[in-house]
CSV table of C-alpha atoms in Angstrom, one decimal:
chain,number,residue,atom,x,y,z
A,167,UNK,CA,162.7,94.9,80.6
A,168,UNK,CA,161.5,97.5,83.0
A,169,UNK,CA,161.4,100.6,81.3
A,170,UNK,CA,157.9,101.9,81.9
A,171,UNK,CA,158.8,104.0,84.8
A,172,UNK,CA,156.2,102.5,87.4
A,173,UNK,CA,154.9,100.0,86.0
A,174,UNK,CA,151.4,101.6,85.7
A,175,UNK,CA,148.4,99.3,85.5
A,176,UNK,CA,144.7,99.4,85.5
A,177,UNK,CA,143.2,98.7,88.8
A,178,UNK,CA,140.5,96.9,87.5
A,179,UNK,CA,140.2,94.1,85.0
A,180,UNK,CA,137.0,95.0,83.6
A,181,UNK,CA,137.6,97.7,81.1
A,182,UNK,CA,135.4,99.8,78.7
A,183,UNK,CA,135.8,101.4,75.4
A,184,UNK,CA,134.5,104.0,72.7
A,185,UNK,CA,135.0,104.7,69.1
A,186,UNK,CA,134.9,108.6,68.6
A,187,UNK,CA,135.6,108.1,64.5
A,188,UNK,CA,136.7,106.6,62.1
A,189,UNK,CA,139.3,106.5,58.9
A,190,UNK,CA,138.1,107.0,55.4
A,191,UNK,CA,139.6,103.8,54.3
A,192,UNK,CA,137.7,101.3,55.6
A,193,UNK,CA,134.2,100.4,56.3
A,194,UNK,CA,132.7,101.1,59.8
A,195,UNK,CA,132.2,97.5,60.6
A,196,UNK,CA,135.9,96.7,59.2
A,197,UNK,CA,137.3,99.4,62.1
A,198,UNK,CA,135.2,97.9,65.0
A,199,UNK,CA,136.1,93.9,64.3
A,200,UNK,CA,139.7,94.9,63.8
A,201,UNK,CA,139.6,96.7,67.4
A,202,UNK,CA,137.6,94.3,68.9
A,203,UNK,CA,140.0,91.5,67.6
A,204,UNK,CA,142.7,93.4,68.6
A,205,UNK,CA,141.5,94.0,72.3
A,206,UNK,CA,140.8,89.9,72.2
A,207,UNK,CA,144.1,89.4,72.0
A,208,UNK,CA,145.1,90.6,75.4
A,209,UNK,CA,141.7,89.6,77.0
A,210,UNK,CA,142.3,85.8,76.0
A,211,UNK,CA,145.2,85.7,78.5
A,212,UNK,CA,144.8,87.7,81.1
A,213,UNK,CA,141.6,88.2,83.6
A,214,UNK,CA,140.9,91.3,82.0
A,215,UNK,CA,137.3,92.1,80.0
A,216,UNK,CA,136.6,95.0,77.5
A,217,UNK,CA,133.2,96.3,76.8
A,218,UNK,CA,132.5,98.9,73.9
A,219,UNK,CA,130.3,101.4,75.8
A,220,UNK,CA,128.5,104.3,73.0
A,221,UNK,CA,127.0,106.8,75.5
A,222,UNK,CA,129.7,108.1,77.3
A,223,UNK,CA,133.6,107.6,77.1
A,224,UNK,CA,135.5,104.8,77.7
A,225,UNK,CA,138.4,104.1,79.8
A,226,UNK,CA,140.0,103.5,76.5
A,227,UNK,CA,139.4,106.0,73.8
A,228,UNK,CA,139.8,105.3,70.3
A,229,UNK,CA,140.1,107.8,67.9
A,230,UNK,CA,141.9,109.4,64.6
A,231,UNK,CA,143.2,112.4,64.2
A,232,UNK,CA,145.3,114.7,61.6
A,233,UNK,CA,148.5,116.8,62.2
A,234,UNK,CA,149.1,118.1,65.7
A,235,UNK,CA,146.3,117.0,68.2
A,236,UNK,CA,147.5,119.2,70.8
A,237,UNK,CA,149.1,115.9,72.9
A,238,UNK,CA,152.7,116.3,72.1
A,239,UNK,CA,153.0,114.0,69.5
A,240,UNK,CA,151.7,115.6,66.5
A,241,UNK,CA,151.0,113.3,63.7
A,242,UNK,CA,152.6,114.3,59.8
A,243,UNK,CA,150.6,112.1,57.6
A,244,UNK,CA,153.9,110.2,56.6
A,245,UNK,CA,155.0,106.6,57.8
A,246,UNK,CA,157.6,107.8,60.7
A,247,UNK,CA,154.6,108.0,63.2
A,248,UNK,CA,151.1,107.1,62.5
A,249,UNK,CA,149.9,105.9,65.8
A,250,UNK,CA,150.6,105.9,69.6
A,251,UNK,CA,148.5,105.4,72.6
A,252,UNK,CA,148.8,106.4,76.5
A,253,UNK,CA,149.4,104.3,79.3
A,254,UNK,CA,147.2,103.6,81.9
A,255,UNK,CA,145.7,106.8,83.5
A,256,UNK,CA,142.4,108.6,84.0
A,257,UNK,CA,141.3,111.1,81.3
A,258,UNK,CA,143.6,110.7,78.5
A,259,UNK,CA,145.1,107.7,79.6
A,260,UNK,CA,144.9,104.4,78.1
A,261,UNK,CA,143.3,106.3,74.9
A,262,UNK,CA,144.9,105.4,71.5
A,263,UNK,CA,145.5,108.1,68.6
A,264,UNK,CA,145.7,106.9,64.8
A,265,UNK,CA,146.9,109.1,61.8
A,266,UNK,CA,143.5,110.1,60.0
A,267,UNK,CA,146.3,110.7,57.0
A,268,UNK,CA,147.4,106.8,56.9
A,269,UNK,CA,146.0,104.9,54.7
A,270,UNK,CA,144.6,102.0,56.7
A,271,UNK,CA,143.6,98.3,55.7
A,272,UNK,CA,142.8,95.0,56.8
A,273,UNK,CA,145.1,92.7,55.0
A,274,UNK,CA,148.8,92.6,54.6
A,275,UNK,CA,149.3,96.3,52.8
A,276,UNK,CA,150.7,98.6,55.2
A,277,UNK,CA,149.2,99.5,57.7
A,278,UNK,CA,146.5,96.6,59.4
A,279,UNK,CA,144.7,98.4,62.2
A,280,UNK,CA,144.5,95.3,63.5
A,281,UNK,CA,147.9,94.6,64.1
A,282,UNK,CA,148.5,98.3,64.7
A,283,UNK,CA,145.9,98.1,67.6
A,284,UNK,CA,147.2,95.0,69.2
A,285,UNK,CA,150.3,96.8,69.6
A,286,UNK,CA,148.8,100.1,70.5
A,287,UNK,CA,146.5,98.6,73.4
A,288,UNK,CA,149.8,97.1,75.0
A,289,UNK,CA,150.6,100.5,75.8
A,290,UNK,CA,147.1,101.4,76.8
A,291,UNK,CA,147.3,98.5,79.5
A,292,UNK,CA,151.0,99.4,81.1
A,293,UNK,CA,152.9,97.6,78.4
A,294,UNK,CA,156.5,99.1,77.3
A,295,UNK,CA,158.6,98.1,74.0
A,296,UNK,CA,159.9,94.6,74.0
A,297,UNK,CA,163.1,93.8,72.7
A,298,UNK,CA,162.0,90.3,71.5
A,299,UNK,CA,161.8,91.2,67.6
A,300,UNK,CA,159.2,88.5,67.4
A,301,UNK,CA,157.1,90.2,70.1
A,302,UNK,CA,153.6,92.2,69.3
A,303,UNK,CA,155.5,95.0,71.5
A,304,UNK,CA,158.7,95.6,69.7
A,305,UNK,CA,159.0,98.6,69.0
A,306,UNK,CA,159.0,98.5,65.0
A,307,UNK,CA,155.5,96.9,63.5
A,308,UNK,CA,156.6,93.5,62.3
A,309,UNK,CA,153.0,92.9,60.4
A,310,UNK,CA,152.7,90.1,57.9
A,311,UNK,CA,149.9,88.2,56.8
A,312,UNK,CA,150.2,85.4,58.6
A,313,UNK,CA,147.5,84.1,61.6
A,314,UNK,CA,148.7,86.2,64.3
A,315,UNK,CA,149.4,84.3,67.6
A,316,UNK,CA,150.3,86.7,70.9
A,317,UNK,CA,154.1,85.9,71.4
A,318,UNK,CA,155.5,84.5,74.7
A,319,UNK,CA,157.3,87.6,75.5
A,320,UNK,CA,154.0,89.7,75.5
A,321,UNK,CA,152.2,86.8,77.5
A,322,UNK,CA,154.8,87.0,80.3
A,323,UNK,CA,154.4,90.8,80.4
A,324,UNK,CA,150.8,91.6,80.4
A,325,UNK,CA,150.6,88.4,82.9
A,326,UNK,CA,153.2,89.9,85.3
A,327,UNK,CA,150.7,92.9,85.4
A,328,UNK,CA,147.0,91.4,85.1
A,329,UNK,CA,148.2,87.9,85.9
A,330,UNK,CA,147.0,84.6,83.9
A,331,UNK,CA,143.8,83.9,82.0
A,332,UNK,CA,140.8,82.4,84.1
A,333,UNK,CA,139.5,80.7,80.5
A,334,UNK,CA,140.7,77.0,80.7
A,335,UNK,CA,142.0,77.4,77.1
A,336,UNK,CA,145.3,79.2,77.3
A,337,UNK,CA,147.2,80.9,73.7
A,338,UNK,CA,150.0,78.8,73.6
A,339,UNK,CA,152.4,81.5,72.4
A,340,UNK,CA,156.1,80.2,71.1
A,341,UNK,CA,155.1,77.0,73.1
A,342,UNK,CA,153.8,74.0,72.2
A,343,UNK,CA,152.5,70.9,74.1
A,344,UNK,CA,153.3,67.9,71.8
A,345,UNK,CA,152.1,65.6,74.6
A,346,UNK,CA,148.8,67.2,74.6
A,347,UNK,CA,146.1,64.2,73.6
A,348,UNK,CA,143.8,66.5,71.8
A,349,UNK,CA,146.7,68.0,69.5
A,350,UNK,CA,146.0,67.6,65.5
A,351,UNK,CA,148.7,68.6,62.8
A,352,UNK,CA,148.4,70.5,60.0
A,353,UNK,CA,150.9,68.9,57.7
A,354,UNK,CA,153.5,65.7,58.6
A,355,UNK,CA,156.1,64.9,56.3
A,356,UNK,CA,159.6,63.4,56.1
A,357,UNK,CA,162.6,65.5,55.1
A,358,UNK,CA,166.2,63.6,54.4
A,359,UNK,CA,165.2,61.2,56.8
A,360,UNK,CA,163.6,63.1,59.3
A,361,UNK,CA,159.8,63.3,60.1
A,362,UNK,CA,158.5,66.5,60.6
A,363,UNK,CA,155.5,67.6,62.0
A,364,UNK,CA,153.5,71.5,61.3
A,365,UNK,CA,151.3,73.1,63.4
A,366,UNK,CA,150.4,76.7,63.6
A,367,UNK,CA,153.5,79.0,63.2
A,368,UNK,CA,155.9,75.7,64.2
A,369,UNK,CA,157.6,72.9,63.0
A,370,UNK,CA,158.1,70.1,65.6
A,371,UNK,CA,161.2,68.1,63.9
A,372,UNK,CA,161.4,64.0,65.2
A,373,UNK,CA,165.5,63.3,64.8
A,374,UNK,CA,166.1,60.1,65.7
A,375,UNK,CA,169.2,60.4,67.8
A,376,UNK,CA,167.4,63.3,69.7
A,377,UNK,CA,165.6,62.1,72.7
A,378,UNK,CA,163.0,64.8,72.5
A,379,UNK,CA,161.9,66.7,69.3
A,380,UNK,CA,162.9,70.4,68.6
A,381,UNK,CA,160.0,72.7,68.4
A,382,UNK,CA,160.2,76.1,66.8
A,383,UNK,CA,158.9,78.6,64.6
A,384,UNK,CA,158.8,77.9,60.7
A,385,UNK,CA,159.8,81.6,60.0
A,386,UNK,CA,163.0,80.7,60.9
A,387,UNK,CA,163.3,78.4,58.4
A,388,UNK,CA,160.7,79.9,55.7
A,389,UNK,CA,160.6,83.5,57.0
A,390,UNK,CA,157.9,83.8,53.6
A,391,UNK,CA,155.7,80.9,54.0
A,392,UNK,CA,152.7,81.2,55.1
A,393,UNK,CA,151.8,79.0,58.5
A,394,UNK,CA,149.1,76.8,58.8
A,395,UNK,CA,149.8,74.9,55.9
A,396,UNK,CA,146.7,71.9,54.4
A,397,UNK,CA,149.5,69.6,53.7
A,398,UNK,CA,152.9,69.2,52.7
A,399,UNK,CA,155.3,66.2,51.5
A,400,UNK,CA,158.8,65.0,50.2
A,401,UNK,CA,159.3,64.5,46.8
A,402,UNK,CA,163.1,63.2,47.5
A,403,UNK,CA,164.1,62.4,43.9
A,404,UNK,CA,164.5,65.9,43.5
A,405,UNK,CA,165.3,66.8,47.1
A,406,UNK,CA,162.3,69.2,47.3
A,407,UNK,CA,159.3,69.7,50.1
A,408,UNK,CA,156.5,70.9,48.9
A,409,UNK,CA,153.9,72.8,51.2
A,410,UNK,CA,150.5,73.2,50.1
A,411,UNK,CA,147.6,75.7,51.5
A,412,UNK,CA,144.3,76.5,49.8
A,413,UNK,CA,145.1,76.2,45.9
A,414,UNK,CA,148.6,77.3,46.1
A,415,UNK,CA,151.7,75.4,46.2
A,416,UNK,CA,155.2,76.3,47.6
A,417,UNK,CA,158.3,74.4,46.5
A,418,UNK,CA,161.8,74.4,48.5
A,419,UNK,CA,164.9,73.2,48.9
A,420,UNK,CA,166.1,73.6,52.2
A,421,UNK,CA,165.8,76.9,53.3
A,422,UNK,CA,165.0,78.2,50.0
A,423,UNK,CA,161.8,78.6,48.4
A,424,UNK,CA,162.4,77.5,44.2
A,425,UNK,CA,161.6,80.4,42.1
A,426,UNK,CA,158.3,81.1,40.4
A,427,UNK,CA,156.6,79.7,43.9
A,428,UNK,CA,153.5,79.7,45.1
A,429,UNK,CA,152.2,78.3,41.6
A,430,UNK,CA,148.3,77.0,41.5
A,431,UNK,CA,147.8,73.5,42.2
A,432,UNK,CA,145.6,73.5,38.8
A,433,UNK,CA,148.3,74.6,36.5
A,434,UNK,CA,151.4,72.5,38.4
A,435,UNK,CA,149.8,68.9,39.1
A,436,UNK,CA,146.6,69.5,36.6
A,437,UNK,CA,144.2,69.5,39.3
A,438,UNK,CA,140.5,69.6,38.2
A,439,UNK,CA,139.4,73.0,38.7
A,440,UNK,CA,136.6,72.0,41.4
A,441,UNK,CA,139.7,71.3,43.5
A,442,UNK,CA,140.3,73.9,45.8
A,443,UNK,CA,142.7,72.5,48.6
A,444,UNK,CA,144.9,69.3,49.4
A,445,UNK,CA,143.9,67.1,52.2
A,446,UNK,CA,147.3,65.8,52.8
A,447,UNK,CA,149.9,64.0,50.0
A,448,UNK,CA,153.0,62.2,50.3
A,449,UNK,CA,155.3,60.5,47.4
A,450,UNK,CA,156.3,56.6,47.4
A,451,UNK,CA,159.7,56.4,47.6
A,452,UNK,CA,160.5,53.6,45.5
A,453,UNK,CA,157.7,53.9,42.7
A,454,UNK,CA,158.0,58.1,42.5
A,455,UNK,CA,153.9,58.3,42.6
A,456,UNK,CA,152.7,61.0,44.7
A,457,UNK,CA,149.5,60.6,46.5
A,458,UNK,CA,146.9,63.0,46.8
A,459,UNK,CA,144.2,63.0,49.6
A,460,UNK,CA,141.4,65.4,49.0
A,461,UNK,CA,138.2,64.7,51.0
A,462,UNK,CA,137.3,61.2,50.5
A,463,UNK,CA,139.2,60.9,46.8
A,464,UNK,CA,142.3,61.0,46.1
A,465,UNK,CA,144.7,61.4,43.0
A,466,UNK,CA,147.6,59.6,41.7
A,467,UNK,CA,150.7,62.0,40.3
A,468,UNK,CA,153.8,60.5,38.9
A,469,UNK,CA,157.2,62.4,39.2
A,470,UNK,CA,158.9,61.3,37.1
A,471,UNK,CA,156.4,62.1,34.2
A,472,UNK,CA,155.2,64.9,35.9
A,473,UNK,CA,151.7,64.1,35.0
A,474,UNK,CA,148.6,62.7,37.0
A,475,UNK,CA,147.9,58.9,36.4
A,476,UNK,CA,145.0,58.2,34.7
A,477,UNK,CA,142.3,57.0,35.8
A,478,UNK,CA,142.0,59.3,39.2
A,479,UNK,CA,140.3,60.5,41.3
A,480,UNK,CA,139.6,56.8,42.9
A,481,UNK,CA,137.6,56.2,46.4
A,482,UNK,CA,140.4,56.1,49.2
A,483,UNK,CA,138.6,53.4,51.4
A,484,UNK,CA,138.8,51.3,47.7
A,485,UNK,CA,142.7,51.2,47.6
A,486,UNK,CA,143.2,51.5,51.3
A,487,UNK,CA,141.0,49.4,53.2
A,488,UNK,CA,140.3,51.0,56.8
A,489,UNK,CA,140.9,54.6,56.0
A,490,UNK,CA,137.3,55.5,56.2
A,491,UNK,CA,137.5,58.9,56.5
A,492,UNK,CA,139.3,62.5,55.6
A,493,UNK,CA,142.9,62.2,55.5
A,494,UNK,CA,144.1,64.8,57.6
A,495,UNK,CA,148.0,64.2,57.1
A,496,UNK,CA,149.7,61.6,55.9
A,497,UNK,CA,153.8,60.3,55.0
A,498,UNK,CA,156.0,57.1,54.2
A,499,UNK,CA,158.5,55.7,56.8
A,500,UNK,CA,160.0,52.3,55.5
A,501,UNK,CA,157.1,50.2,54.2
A,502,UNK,CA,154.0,51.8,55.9
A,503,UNK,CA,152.2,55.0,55.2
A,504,UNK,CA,151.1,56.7,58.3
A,505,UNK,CA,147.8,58.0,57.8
A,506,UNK,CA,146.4,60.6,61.1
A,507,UNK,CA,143.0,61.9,61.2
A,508,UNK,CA,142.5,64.1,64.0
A,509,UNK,CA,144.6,62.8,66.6
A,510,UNK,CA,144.4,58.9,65.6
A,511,UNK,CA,147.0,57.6,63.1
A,512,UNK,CA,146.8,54.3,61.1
A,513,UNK,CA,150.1,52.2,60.3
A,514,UNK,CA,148.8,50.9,56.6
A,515,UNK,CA,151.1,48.4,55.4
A,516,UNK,CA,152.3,49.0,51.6
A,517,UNK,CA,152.9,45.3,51.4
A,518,UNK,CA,149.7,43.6,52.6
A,519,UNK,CA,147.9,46.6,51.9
A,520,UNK,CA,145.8,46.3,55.6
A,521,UNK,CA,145.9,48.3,58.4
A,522,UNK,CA,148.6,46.9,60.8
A,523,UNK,CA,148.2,49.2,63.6
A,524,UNK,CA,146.5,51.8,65.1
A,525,UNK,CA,146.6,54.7,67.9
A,526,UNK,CA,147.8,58.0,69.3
A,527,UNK,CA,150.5,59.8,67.9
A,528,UNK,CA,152.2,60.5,70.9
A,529,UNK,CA,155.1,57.5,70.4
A,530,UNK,CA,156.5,59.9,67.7
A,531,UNK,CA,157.7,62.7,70.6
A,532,UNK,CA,158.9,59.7,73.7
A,533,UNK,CA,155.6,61.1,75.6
B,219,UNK,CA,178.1,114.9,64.9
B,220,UNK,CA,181.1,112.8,65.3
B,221,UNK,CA,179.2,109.8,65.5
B,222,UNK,CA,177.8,110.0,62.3
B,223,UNK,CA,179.8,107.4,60.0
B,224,UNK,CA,178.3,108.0,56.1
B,225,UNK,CA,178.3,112.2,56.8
B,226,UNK,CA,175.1,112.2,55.2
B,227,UNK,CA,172.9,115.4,55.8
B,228,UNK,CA,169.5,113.2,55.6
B,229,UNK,CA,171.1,110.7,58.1
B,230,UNK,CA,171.5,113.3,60.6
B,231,UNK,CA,168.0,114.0,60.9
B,232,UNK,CA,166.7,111.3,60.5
B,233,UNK,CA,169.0,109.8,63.8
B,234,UNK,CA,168.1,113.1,65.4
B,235,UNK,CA,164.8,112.9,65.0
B,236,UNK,CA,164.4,109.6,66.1
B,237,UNK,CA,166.6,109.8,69.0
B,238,UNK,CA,164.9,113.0,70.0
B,239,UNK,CA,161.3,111.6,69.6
B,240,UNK,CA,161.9,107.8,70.9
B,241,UNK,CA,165.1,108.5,73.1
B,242,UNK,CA,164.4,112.1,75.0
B,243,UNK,CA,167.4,113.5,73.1
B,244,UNK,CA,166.3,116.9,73.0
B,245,UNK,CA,165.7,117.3,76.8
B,246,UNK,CA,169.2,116.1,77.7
B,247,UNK,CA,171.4,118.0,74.9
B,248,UNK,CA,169.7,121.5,77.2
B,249,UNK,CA,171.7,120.6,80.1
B,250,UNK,CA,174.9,122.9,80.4
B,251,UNK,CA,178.2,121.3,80.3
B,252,UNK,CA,176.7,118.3,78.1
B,253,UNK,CA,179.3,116.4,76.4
B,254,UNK,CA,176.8,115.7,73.5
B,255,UNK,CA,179.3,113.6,71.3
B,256,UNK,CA,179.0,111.5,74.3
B,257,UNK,CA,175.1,111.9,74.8
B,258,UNK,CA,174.3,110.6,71.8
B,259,UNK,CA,176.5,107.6,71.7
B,260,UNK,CA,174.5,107.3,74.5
B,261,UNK,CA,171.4,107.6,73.1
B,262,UNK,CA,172.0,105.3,70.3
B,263,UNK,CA,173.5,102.5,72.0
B,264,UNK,CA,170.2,102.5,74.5
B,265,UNK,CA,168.4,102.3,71.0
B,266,UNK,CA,170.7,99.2,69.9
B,267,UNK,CA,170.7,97.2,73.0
B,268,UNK,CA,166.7,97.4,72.3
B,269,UNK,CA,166.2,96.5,69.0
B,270,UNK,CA,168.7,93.8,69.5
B,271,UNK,CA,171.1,95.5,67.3
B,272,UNK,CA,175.3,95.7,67.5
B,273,UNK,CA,175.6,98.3,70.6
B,274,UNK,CA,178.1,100.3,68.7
B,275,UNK,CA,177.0,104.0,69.9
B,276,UNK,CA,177.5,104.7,66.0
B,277,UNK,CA,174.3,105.5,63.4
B,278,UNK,CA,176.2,102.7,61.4
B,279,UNK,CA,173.8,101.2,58.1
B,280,UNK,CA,172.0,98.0,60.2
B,281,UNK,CA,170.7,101.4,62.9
B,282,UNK,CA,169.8,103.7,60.5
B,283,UNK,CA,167.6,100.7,58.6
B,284,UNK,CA,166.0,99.9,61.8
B,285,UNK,CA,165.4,103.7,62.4
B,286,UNK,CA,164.0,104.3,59.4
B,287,UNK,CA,161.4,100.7,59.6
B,288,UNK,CA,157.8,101.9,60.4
B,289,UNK,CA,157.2,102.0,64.3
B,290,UNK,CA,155.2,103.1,67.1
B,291,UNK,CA,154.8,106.4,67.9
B,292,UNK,CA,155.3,105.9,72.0
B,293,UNK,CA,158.8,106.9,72.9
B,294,UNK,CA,161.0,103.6,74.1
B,295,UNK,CA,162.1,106.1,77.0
B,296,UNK,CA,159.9,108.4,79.0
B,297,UNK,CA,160.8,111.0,80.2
C-alpha cells in the first residue's frame, strides 16, 4: 500500500534515541519501559537496533507537548489528535510528539503509550497507514489489553524496508508453525466433536474431514476474551466451553460469551482460596465430573450437582499412574484422556487406568 | 455539501476536518475551477477504500463512526 511518497528509510540500522520529557500521568520509569518496549517491537524483526543516548539528541526524539508546537499539527488536548511522529529525516525527522494534555496509562484505559508508541515509531522508521484493521499501523488505534503480537501486515512492511531479523527467533505474527517440535499449547479442548487447540492470539481447530487444521485468530470468534488462556474445556451437557486464565473464568456458547462472565473461580466451582489459576481441566463425558489439574493436585467437580466432590484435592500421580508432573493441558477423545506437558502428551486409558501411549503431538495436525 | 446524507451541522465538521487534516482536503478545494461536490467524494472514498469501509464517496453512519474512532495524528495522505 504505497502511499508514503518515497518510501523514506533510515540508512542505517543502528538507531539512537532521547527522552526530552515526560507526561504528568505516569511515573518516569513507566514512560521509558513503555518506549523501550514499544521500539522492541520493530527491533525483534528487523536488523535494526535502538540505543537511548542522554547527552545529546537522538535520531529519534521523544517528546510531549501542549497546543500548537509550531510543526503544523497543533495538538487540542481532546481525543481527535493526541500524537504523531515524522518520517525518516534528519533534524525533526523520525521524532515523535505526544499531547502533554492526554491523559496517558499503561493498561487498557485510553490511551497506552505503549501501544500509542509502537504505532508512532512505524512512522518514525518510513512506515505509512495499513489498511489491515488488525495491523499496529491502521490508521485508528485498535488498543486492547490483550498480549500484543506485531501483526503480519506490519512484519512484511518494515521487512520490505529494513529487511528480516538476524535473531534466530522470529515473531510469528498471524502465523503459526504447528509442525514446530518445540510448540506447547496453552489450552486443548474438544468442542461438538472437534479438538481444538489455543495458543497465543489463535485457535488451531483439528476437523476430522479437514486434511490440515485451520489456524486463526480467537478474536474472531471471542473478539472479548482475553488470549493466552491457563486452560479451557467442554462441559457438553450444557453445550458450553469454558476458558479459564488466572482466577477468572469465561463461559460460552458458541460465539457468545453467557452473561455475568468472567466470574472467580472461588465463587463458581468453590475453589480454595489459595488457588489462584487452573492448570488444565476437562469434563468426562459419560460420568459429568470435571477434572481439575492445578500443579500436582487436582480437584474433582460434578455438573450435574454443581458442586466439588469431596474428598479433593487428591495427588494426580495417585489416580493416574504415569502423569508425574504438571498438567499443562489436558481433554477426552473416546475412552482416553490426553494429557500434554510441554510438548509430550500421554494417551491414559479411562478403562485400564495405565498409560497406553506416549509421544509428540504432531499426529493431531498430519505433520 | 451534497454529499452529506444526515444534514447534520456537527457531521460536517467533523468530515471536514478529518478530510482536511488526514486527506489534504483544504489544499485541493484552493484550486480554481474545483468541482468540490466531486473532490470530496473523492476524498472520502480514498478514506473508505483504507479503512476497509463501503467506498461509497458519501459520510454515510459506518464513515463518520470510523472518523470519529481515536487515531493517529499523521495524515493517510501527504501532501
Amino acid at each position: 500500500y504505497a502511499i508514503t511518497h518515497n518510501n523514506p528509510r533510515w540508512s542505517k540500522t543502528h538507531l539512537t534515541y532521547s527522552i526530552l520529557n515526560y507526561t504528568p500521568y505516569l511515573p518516569r520509569a513507566v514512560v521509558e519501559d513503555a518506549i523501550e518496549r514499544a521500539f522492541r517491537v520493530w527491533s525483534d524483526v528487523t536488523p535494526l537496533t535502538f540505543e537511548r543516548v542522554f547527552e545529546k539528541e537522538g535520531d529519534i526524539v521523544l517528546s510531549f507537548h501542549r497546543g500548537d508546537h509550531s510543526d503544523l499539527y497543533p495538538f487540542d488536548g481532546s481525543k481527535d489528535h493526541f500524537a504523531h511522529a515524522f518520517l525518516p529525516a534528519p533534524g525533526m525527522g523520525g521524532d515523535v510528539h505526544y499531547d502533554l494534555d492526554q491523559k496517558w496509562t499503561d493498561n487498557s484505559e485510553n490511551f497506552n503509550l505503549f501501544y500509542v508508541t509502537a504505532h508512532e515509531l512505524g512512522h518514525s522508521l518510513g512506515l505509512s497507514h495499513s489498511n489491515d484493521e488488525e495491523a499496529l499501523m491502521y490508521p485508528s488505534y485498535t488498543w486492547s489489553n490483550k498480549d500484543f503480537v506485531l501483526n503480519q501486515d506490519d512484519i512484511n512492511r518494515i521487512q520490505a524496508l529494513y529487511g528480516p531479523s538476524t535473531n534466530p527467533i522470529q515473531s510469528t505474527g498471524a502465523s503459526l508453525d504447528v509442525c514446530n517440535s518445540g510448540l506447547t499449547f496453552d489450552a486443548i479442548t474438544t468442542y461438538r466433536g472437534e479438538v481444538i487447540f489455543f495458543k497465543d492470539r489463535f485457535y488451531i481447530r483439528v476437523i476430522s474431514f479437514l486434511p490440515e487444521p485451520m489456524i486463526n485468530m480467537i478474536d474472531l470468534i471471542w473478539p472479548t476474551l482475553p488470549g493466552k488462556f491457563d486452560a479451557a474445556y467442554e462441559s457438553s451437557m450444557v453445550d458450553e466451553l469454558r476458558f479459564f486464565k488466572g482466577s477468572k473464568v469465561w463461559a460460552v456458547q458458541e460465539q457468545n460469551v453467557l452473561e455475568g462472565f468472567p466470574m472467580d473461580i472461588h465463587s463458581y466451582f468453590g475453589f480454595p482460596s489459595n488457588v489462584t489459576h487452573i492448570d488444565a481441566a476437562v469434563c468426562e463425558e459419560e460420568t459429568g465430573k470435571t477434572y481439575f489439574f492445578v500443579d500436582h493436585m487436582y480437584w474433582r467437580y460434578d455438573e450435574n450437582t454443581r458442586s466439588m466432590d469431596p474428598g479433593y484435592p487428591r495427588l494426580i500421580a495417585e489416580d493416574f499412574p504415569g502423569i508425574n508432573h504438571k498438567v499443562d493441558d489436558v481433554f477426552q477423545k473416546e475412552d482416553y484422556f490426553y494429557f500434554f506437558y510441554q510438548s509430550i502428551q500421554h494417551r491414559f486409558n479411562l478403562q485400564t487406568r495405565r498409560i497406553d501411549d506416549s509421544g509428540d503431538f504432531s499426529t493431531w495436525f498430519n505433520c | 455539501f451534497p454529499v452529506i446524507q444526515d444534514g447534520l451541522q456537527k457531521n460536517v465538521k467533523t468530515v471536514w476536518k478529518y478530510l482536511e487534516n488526514y486527506y489534504n482536503l483544504g489544499k485541493d478545494m484552493q484550486a480554481k475551477n474545483v468541482n468540490s461536490k466531486e473532490v470530496m467524494a473523492e476524498k472520502l472514498r480514498q478514506m473508505q477504500q483504507l479503512f476497509g469501509l463501503k467506498v461509497t464517496g458519501n459520510s454515510d453512519p459506518e464513515t463518520l463512526n470510523a472518523m470519529r474512532k481515536p487515531r493517529c495524528g499523521v495524515p493517510d495522505v501527504a501532501p
